[in-house]
CSV table of C-alpha atoms (C1' of nucleotides) in Angstrom, one decimal:
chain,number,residue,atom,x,y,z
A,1,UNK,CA,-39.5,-8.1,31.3
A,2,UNK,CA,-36.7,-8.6,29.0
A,3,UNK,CA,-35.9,-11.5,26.6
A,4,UNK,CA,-36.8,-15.1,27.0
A,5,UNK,CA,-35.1,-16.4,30.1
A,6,UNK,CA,-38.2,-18.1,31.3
A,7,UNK,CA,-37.5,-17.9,35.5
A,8,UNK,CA,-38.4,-20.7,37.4
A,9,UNK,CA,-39.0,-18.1,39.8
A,10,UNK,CA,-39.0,-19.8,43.4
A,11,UNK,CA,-35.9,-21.3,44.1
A,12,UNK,CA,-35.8,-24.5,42.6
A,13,UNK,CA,-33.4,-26.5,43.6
A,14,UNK,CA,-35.5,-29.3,42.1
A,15,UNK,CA,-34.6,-31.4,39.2
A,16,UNK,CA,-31.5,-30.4,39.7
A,17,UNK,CA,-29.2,-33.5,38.3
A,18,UNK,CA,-28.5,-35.7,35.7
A,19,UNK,CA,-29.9,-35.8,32.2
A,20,UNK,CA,-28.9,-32.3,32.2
A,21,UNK,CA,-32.6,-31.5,31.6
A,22,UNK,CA,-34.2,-32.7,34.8
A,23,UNK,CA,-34.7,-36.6,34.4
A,24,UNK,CA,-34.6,-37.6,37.8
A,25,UNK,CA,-35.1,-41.0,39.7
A,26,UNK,CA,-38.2,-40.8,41.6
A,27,UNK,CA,-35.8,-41.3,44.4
A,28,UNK,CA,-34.3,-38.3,43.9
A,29,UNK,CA,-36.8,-36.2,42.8
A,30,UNK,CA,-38.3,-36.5,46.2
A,31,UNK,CA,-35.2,-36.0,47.8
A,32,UNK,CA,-34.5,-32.7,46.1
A,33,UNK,CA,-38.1,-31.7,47.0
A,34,UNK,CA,-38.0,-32.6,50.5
A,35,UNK,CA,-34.5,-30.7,50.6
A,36,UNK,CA,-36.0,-27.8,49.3
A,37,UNK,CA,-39.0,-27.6,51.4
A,38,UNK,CA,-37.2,-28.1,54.5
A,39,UNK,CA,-34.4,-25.6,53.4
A,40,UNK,CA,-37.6,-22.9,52.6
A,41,UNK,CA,-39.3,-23.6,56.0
A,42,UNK,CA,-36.2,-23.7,58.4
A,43,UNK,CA,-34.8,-20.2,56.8
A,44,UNK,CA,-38.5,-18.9,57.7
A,45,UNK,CA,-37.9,-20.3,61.2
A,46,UNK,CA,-35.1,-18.8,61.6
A,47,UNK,CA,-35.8,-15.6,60.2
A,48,UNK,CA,-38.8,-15.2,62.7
A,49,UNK,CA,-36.5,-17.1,65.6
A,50,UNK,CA,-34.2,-14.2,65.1
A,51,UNK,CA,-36.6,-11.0,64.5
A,52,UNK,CA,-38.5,-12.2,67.3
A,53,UNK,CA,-36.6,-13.6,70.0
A,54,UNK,CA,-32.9,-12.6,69.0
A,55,UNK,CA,-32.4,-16.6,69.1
A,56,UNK,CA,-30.6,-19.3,66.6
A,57,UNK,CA,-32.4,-22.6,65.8
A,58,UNK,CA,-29.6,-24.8,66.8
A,59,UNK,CA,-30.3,-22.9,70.1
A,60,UNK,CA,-33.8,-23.4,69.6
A,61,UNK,CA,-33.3,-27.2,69.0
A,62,UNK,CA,-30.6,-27.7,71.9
A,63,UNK,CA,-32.9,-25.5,74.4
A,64,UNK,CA,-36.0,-28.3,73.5
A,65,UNK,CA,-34.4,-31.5,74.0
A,66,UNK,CA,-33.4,-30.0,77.5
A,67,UNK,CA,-36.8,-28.6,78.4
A,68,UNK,CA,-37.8,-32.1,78.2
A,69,UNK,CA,-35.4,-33.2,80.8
A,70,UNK,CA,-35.7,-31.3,83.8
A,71,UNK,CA,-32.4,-32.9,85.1
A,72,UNK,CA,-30.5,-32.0,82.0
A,73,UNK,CA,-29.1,-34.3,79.6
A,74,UNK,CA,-25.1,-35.1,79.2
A,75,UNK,CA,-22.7,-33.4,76.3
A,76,UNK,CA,-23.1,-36.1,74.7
A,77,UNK,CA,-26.3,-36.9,74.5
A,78,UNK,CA,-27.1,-33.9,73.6
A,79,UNK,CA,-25.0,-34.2,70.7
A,80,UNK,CA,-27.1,-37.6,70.1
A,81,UNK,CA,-30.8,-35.8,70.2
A,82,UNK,CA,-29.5,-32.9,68.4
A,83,UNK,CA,-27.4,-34.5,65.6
A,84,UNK,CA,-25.1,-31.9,66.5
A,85,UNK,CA,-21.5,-33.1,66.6
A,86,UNK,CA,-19.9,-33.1,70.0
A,87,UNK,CA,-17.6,-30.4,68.9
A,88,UNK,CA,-20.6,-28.2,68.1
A,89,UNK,CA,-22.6,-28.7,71.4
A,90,UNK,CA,-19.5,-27.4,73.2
A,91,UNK,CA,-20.1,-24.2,71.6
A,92,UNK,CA,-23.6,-23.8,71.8
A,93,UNK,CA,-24.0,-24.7,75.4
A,94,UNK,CA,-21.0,-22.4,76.3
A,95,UNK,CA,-22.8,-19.4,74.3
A,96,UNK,CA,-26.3,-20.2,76.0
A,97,UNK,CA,-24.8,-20.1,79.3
A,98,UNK,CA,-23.0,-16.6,78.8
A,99,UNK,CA,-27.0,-15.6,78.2
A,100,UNK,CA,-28.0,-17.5,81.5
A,101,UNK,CA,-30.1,-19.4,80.2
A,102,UNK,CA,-28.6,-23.1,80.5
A,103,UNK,CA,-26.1,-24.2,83.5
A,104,UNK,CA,-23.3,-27.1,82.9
A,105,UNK,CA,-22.5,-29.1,85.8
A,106,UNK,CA,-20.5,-31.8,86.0
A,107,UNK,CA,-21.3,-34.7,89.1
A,108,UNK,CA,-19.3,-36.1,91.7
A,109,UNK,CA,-19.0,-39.6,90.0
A,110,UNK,CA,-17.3,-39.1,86.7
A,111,UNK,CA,-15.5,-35.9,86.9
A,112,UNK,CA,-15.2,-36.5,82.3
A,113,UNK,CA,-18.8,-36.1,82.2
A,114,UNK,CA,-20.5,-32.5,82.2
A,115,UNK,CA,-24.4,-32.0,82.1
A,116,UNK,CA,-26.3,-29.4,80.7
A,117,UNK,CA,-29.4,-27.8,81.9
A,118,UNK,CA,-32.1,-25.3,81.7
A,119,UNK,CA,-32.1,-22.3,84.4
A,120,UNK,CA,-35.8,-20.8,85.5
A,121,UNK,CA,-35.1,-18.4,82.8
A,122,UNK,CA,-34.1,-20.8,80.3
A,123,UNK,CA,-37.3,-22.9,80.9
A,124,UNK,CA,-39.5,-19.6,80.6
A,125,UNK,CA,-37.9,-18.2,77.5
A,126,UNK,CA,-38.4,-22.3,75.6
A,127,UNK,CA,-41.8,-22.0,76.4
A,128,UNK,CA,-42.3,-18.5,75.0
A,129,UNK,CA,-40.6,-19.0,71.9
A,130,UNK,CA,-41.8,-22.8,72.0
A,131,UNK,CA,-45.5,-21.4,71.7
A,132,UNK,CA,-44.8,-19.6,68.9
A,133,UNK,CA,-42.9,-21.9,67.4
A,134,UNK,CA,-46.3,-24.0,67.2
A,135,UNK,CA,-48.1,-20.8,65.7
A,136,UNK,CA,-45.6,-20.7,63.2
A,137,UNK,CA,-45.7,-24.3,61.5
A,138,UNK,CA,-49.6,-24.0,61.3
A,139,UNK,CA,-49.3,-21.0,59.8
A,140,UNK,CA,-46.9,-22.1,57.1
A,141,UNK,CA,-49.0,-25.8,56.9
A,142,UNK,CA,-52.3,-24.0,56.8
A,143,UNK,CA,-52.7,-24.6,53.2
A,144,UNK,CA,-52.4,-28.4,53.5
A,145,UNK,CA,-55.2,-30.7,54.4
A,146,UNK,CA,-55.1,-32.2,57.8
A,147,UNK,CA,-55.0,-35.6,56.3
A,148,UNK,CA,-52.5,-35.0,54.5
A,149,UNK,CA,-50.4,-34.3,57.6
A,150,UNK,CA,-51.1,-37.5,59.1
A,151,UNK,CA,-50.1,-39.4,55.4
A,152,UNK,CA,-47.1,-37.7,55.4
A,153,UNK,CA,-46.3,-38.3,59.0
A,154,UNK,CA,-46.6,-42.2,58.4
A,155,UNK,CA,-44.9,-41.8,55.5
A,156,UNK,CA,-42.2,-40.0,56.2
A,157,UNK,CA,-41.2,-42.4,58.8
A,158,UNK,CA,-40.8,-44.9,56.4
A,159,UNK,CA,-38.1,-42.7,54.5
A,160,UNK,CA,-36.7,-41.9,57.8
A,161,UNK,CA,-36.2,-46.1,59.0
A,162,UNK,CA,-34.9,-46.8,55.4
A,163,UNK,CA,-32.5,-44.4,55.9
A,164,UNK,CA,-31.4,-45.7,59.4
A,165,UNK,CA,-30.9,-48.5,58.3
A,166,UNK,CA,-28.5,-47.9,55.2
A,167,UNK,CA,-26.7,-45.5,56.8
A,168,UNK,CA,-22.4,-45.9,56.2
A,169,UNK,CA,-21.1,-43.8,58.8
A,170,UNK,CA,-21.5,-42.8,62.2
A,171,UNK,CA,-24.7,-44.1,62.6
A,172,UNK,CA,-25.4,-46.7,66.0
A,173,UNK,CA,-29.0,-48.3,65.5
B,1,UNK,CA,-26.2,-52.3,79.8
B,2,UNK,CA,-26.4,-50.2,82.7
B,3,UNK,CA,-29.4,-49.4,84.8
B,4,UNK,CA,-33.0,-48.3,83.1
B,5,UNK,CA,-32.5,-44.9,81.2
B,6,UNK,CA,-34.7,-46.4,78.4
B,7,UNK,CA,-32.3,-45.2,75.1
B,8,UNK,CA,-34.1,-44.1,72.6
B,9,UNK,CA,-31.4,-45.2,70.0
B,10,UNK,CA,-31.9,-43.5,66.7
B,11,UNK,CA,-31.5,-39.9,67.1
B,12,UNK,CA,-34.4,-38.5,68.4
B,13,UNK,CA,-35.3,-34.7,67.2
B,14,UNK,CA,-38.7,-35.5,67.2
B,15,UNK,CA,-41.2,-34.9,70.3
B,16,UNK,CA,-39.6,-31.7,71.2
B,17,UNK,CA,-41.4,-29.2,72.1
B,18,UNK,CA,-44.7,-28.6,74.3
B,19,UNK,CA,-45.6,-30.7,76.5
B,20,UNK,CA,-42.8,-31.4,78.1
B,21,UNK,CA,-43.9,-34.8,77.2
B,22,UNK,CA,-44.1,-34.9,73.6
B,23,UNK,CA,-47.9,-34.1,72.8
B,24,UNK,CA,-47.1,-31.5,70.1
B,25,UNK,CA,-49.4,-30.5,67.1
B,26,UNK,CA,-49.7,-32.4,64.3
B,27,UNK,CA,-48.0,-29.3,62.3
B,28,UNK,CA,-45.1,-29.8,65.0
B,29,UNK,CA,-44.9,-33.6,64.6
B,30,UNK,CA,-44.4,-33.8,61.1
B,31,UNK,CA,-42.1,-30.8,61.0
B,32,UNK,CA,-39.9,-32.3,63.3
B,33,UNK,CA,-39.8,-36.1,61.4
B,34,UNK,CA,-39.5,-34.0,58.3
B,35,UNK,CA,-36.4,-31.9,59.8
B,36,UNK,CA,-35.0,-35.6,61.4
B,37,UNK,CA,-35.0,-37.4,58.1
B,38,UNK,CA,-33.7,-34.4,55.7
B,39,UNK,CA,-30.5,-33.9,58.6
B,40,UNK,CA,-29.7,-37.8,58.9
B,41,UNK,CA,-29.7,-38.2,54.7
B,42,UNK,CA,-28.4,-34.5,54.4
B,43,UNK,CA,-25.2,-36.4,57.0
B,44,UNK,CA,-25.1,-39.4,55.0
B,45,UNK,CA,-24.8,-37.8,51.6
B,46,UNK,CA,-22.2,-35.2,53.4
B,47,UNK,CA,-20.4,-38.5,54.5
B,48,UNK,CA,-20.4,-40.2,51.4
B,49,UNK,CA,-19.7,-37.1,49.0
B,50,UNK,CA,-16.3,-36.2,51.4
B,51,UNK,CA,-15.1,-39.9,51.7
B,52,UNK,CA,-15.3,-40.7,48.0
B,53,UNK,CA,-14.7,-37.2,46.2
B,54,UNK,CA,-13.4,-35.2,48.7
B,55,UNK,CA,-16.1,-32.8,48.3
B,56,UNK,CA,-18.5,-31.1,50.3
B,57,UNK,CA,-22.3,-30.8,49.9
B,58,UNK,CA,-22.9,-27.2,49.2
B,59,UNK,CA,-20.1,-27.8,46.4
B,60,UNK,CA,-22.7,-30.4,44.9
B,61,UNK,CA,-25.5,-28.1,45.2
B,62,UNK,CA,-23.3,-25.2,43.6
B,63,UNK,CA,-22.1,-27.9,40.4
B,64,UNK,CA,-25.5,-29.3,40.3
B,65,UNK,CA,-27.0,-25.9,39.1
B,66,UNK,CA,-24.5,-24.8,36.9
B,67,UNK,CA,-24.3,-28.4,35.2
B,68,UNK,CA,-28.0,-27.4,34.0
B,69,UNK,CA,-27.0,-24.3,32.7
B,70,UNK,CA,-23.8,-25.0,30.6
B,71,UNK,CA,-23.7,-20.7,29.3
B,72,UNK,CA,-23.7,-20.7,33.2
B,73,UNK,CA,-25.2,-18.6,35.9
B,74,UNK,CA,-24.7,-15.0,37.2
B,75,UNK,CA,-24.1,-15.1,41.3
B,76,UNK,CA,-26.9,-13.9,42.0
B,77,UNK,CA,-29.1,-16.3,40.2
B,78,UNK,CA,-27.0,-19.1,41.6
B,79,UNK,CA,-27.4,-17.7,45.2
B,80,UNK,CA,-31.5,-18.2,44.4
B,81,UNK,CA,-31.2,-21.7,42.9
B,82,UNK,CA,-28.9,-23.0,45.5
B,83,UNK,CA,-30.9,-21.1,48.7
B,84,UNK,CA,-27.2,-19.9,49.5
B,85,UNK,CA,-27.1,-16.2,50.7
B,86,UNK,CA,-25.1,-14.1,48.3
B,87,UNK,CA,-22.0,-13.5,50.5
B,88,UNK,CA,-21.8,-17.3,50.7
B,89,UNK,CA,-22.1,-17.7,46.6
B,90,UNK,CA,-19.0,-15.7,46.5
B,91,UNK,CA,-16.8,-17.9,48.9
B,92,UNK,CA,-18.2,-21.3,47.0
B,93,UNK,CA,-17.4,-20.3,43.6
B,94,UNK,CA,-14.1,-18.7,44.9
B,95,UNK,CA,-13.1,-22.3,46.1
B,96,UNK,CA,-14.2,-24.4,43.2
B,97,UNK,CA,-12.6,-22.1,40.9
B,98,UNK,CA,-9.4,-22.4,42.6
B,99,UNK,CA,-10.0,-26.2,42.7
B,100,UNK,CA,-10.3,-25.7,39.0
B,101,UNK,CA,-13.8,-26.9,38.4
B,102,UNK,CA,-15.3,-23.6,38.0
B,103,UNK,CA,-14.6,-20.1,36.1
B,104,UNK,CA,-15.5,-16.5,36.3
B,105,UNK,CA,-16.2,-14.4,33.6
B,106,UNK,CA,-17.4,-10.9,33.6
B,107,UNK,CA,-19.8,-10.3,30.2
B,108,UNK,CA,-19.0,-6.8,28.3
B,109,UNK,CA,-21.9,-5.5,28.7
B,110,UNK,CA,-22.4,-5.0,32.4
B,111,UNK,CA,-19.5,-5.1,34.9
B,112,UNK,CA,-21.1,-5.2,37.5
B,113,UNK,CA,-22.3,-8.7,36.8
B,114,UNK,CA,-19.8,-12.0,36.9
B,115,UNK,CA,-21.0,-14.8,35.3
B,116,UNK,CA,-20.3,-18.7,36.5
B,117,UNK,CA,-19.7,-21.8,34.7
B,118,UNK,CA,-18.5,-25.3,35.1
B,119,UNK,CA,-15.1,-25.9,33.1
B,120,UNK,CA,-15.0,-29.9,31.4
B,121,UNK,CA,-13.1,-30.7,34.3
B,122,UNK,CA,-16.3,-29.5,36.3
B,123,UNK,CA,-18.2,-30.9,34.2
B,124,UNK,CA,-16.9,-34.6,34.2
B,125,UNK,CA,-16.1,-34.3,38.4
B,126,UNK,CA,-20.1,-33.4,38.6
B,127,UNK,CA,-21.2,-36.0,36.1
B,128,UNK,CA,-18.9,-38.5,37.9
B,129,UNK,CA,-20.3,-37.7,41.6
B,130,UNK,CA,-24.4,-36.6,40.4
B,131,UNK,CA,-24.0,-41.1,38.8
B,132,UNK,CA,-23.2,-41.9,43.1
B,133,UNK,CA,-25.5,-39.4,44.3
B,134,UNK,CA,-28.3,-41.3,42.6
B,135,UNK,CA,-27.3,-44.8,43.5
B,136,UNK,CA,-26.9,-43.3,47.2
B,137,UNK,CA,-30.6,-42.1,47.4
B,138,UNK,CA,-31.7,-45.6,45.6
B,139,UNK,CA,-30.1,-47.5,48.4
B,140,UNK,CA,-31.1,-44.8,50.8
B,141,UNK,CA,-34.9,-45.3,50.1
B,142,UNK,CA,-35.2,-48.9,49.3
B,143,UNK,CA,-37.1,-50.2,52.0
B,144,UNK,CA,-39.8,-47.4,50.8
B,145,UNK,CA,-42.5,-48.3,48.5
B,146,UNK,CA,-42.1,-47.5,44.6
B,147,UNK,CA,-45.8,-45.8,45.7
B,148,UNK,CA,-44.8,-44.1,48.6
B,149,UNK,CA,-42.3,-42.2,46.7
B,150,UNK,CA,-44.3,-41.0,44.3
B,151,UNK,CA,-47.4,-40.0,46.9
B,152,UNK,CA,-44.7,-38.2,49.1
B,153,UNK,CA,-43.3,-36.5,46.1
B,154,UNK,CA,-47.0,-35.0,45.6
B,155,UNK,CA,-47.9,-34.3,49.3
B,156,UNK,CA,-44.5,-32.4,50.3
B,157,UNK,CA,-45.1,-30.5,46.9
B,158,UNK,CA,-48.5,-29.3,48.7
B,159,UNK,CA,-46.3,-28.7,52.1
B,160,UNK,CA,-43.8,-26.2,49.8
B,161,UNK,CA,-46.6,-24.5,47.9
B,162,UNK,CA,-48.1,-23.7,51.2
B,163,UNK,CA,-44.8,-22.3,52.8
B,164,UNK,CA,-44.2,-19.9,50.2
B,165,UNK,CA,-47.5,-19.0,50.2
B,166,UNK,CA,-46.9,-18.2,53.9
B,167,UNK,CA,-43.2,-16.7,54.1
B,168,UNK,CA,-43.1,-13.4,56.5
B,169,UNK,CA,-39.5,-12.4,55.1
B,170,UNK,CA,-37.2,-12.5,52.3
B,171,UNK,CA,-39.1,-14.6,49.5
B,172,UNK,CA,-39.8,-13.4,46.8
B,173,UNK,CA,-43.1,-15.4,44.8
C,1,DT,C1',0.2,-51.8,90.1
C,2,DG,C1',1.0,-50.5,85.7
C,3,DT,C1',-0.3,-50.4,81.2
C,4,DT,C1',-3.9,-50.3,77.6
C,5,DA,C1',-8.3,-49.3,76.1
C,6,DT,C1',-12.5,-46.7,76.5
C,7,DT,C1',-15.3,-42.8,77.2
C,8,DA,C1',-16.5,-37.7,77.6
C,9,DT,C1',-15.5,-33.5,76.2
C,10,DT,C1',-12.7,-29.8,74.2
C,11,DT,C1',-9.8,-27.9,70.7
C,12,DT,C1',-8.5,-27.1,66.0
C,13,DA,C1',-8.7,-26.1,61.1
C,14,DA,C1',-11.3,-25.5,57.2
C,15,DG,C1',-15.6,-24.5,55.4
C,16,DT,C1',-20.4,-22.9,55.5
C,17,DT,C1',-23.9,-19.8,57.1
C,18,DT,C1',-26.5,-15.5,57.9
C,19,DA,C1',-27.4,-10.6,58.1
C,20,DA,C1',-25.7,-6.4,57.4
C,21,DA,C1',-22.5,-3.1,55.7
C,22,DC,C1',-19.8,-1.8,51.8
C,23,DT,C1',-18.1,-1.1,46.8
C,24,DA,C1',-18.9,-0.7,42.3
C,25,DT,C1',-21.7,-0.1,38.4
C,26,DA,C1',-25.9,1.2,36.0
C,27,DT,C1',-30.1,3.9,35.2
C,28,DG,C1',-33.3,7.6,35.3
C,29,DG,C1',-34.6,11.8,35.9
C,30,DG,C1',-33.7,16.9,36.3
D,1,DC,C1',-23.8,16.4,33.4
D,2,DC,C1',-25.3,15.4,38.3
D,3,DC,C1',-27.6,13.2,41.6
D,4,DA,C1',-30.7,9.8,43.6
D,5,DT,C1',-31.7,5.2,43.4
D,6,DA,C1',-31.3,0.6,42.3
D,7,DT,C1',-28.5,-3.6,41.3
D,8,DA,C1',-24.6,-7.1,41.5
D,9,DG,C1',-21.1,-8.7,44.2
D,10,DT,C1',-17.9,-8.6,48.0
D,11,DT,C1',-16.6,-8.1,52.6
D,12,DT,C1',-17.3,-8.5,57.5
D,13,DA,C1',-18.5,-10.3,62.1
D,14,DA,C1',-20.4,-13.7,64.6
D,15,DA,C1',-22.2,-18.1,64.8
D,16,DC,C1',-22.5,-22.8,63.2
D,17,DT,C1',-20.6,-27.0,61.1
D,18,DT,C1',-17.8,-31.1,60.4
D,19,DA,C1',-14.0,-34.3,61.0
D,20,DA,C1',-10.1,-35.2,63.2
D,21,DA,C1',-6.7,-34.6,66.8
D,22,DA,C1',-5.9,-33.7,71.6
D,23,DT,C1',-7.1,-33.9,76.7
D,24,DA,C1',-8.7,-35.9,80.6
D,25,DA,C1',-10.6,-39.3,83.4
D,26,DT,C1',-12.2,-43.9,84.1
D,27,DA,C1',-12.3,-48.8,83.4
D,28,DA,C1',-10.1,-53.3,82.5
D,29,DC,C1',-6.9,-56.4,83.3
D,30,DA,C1',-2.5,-58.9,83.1
DNA sequence: TGTTATTATTTTAAGTTTAAACTATATGGG
DNA sequence: CCCATATAGTTTAAACTTAAAATAATAACA
């Protein structure tokens, strides 16, 4: 090991601002950690998503909200469930249904509207990858006591309707 | 209003997979709320860093970790801190520096290596935007109790210790 | 019936992202 | 000195990302 250069070692992205030594709000001290943990947990997703079933998450994600609706959801919406910008769903669904494993259809009422959907081989390779996608999060949560999980569930979802409801931007509800 | 199609308003990521109906493992459950929450702030910072500084997140990030290091940071050390592959590090730092609010300097003693650092105009532009990011995440968060904060703060530190105790790929520690 | 506005999706431009391949250095033996 | 190997960054290809502009189709209504 050379001189001093202490290492922090795992990526910290923590205590990242201000004082120029780490003296952080509390509110952003939790921010930067839940930042960090979700960054460290979806690049392990994805990693295995990739290795394992040659798949993306954003096609992971899109693929899930439409295995939960059988008779497929609009652009749109999709974009909406997603929090994928319209621009972006576009793309997705167009590379997922080179694979064959969504369909795009648009109805006889409103020829604007197109609507995306599993195939039978979509819906069979969700569930695959869906199972171990399961396997996966208690795998990387197995350390962390079940009630814990349940505290940070509730909690979590206070963050999340604080948020909603300071939002600037392009945010409806 | 049209007919029933129930809405479920706020974005909903969550209640994804399995089922089909949304009965997913409590693993699952709070992985998804987690990933919710971290994408709508992670949009609203996005919003807010563009709109008032014409600047982009990862540029925050990129400032953020240099501002704690004023002798600066080799790429490759950045690319850790900021959980931004190497090949991406490059492209950052290109653009700042051409923006003016970053430098490059190779050391003498190995040329390999190319060191990065903020330049005072870096400096003040982070110091400006870090002062807003802060006051964002207070008005973000304040429907959330002072001790929610600081319990979440502790439990998601238990979640992260337990992912990188659990990492199949590239992680190193 | 013609606007005018609204809605749904696509396109565009610029930037970010990853993984993998590539280019220089350095370093450590023979 | 020469070669194998490791290290630091850059480049590349494909995908994803956003915001904004552009299309297209429908709805509203004077």
């Amino acid at each position: 090991m050379e001189t001093a250069e202490v290492e922090t070692a795992s990526a910290d992205l923590e205590m990242i601002i201000h004082g120029r030594s780490g003296r952080n709000k509390p509110e952003t001290r939790l921010w930067l950690r839940m930042l960090s943990t979700t960054k460290l947990i979806t690049a392990e997703i994805r990693r295995r998503l990739r290795a394992e079933f040659g798949a993306t998450l954003p096609q992971f994600d899109l693929m899930a909200q439409l295995y939960r609706e059988p008779d497929g959801l609009r652009l749109g919406e999709l974009s909406r469930r997603t929090m994928v910008t319209n621009g972006n769903v576009t793309g997705l669904v167009e590379r997922l249904e080179a694979d064959g494993f969504v369909q795009r259809v648009t109805p006889d009422g409103d020829r604007r509207v197109t609507v995306a959907r599993l195939t039978p081989a979509g819906t069979e390779f969700f569930e695959t990858m869906a199972a171990a996608h399961e396997g996966w999060l208690r795998d990387i949560m197995a350390d962390v006591e079940p009630a814990a999980i349940a505290a940070l569930w509730s909690e979590i979802g206070a963050v999340k309707t604080s948020a909603s409801n300071h939002l600037s931007g392009a945010a409806f509800e």
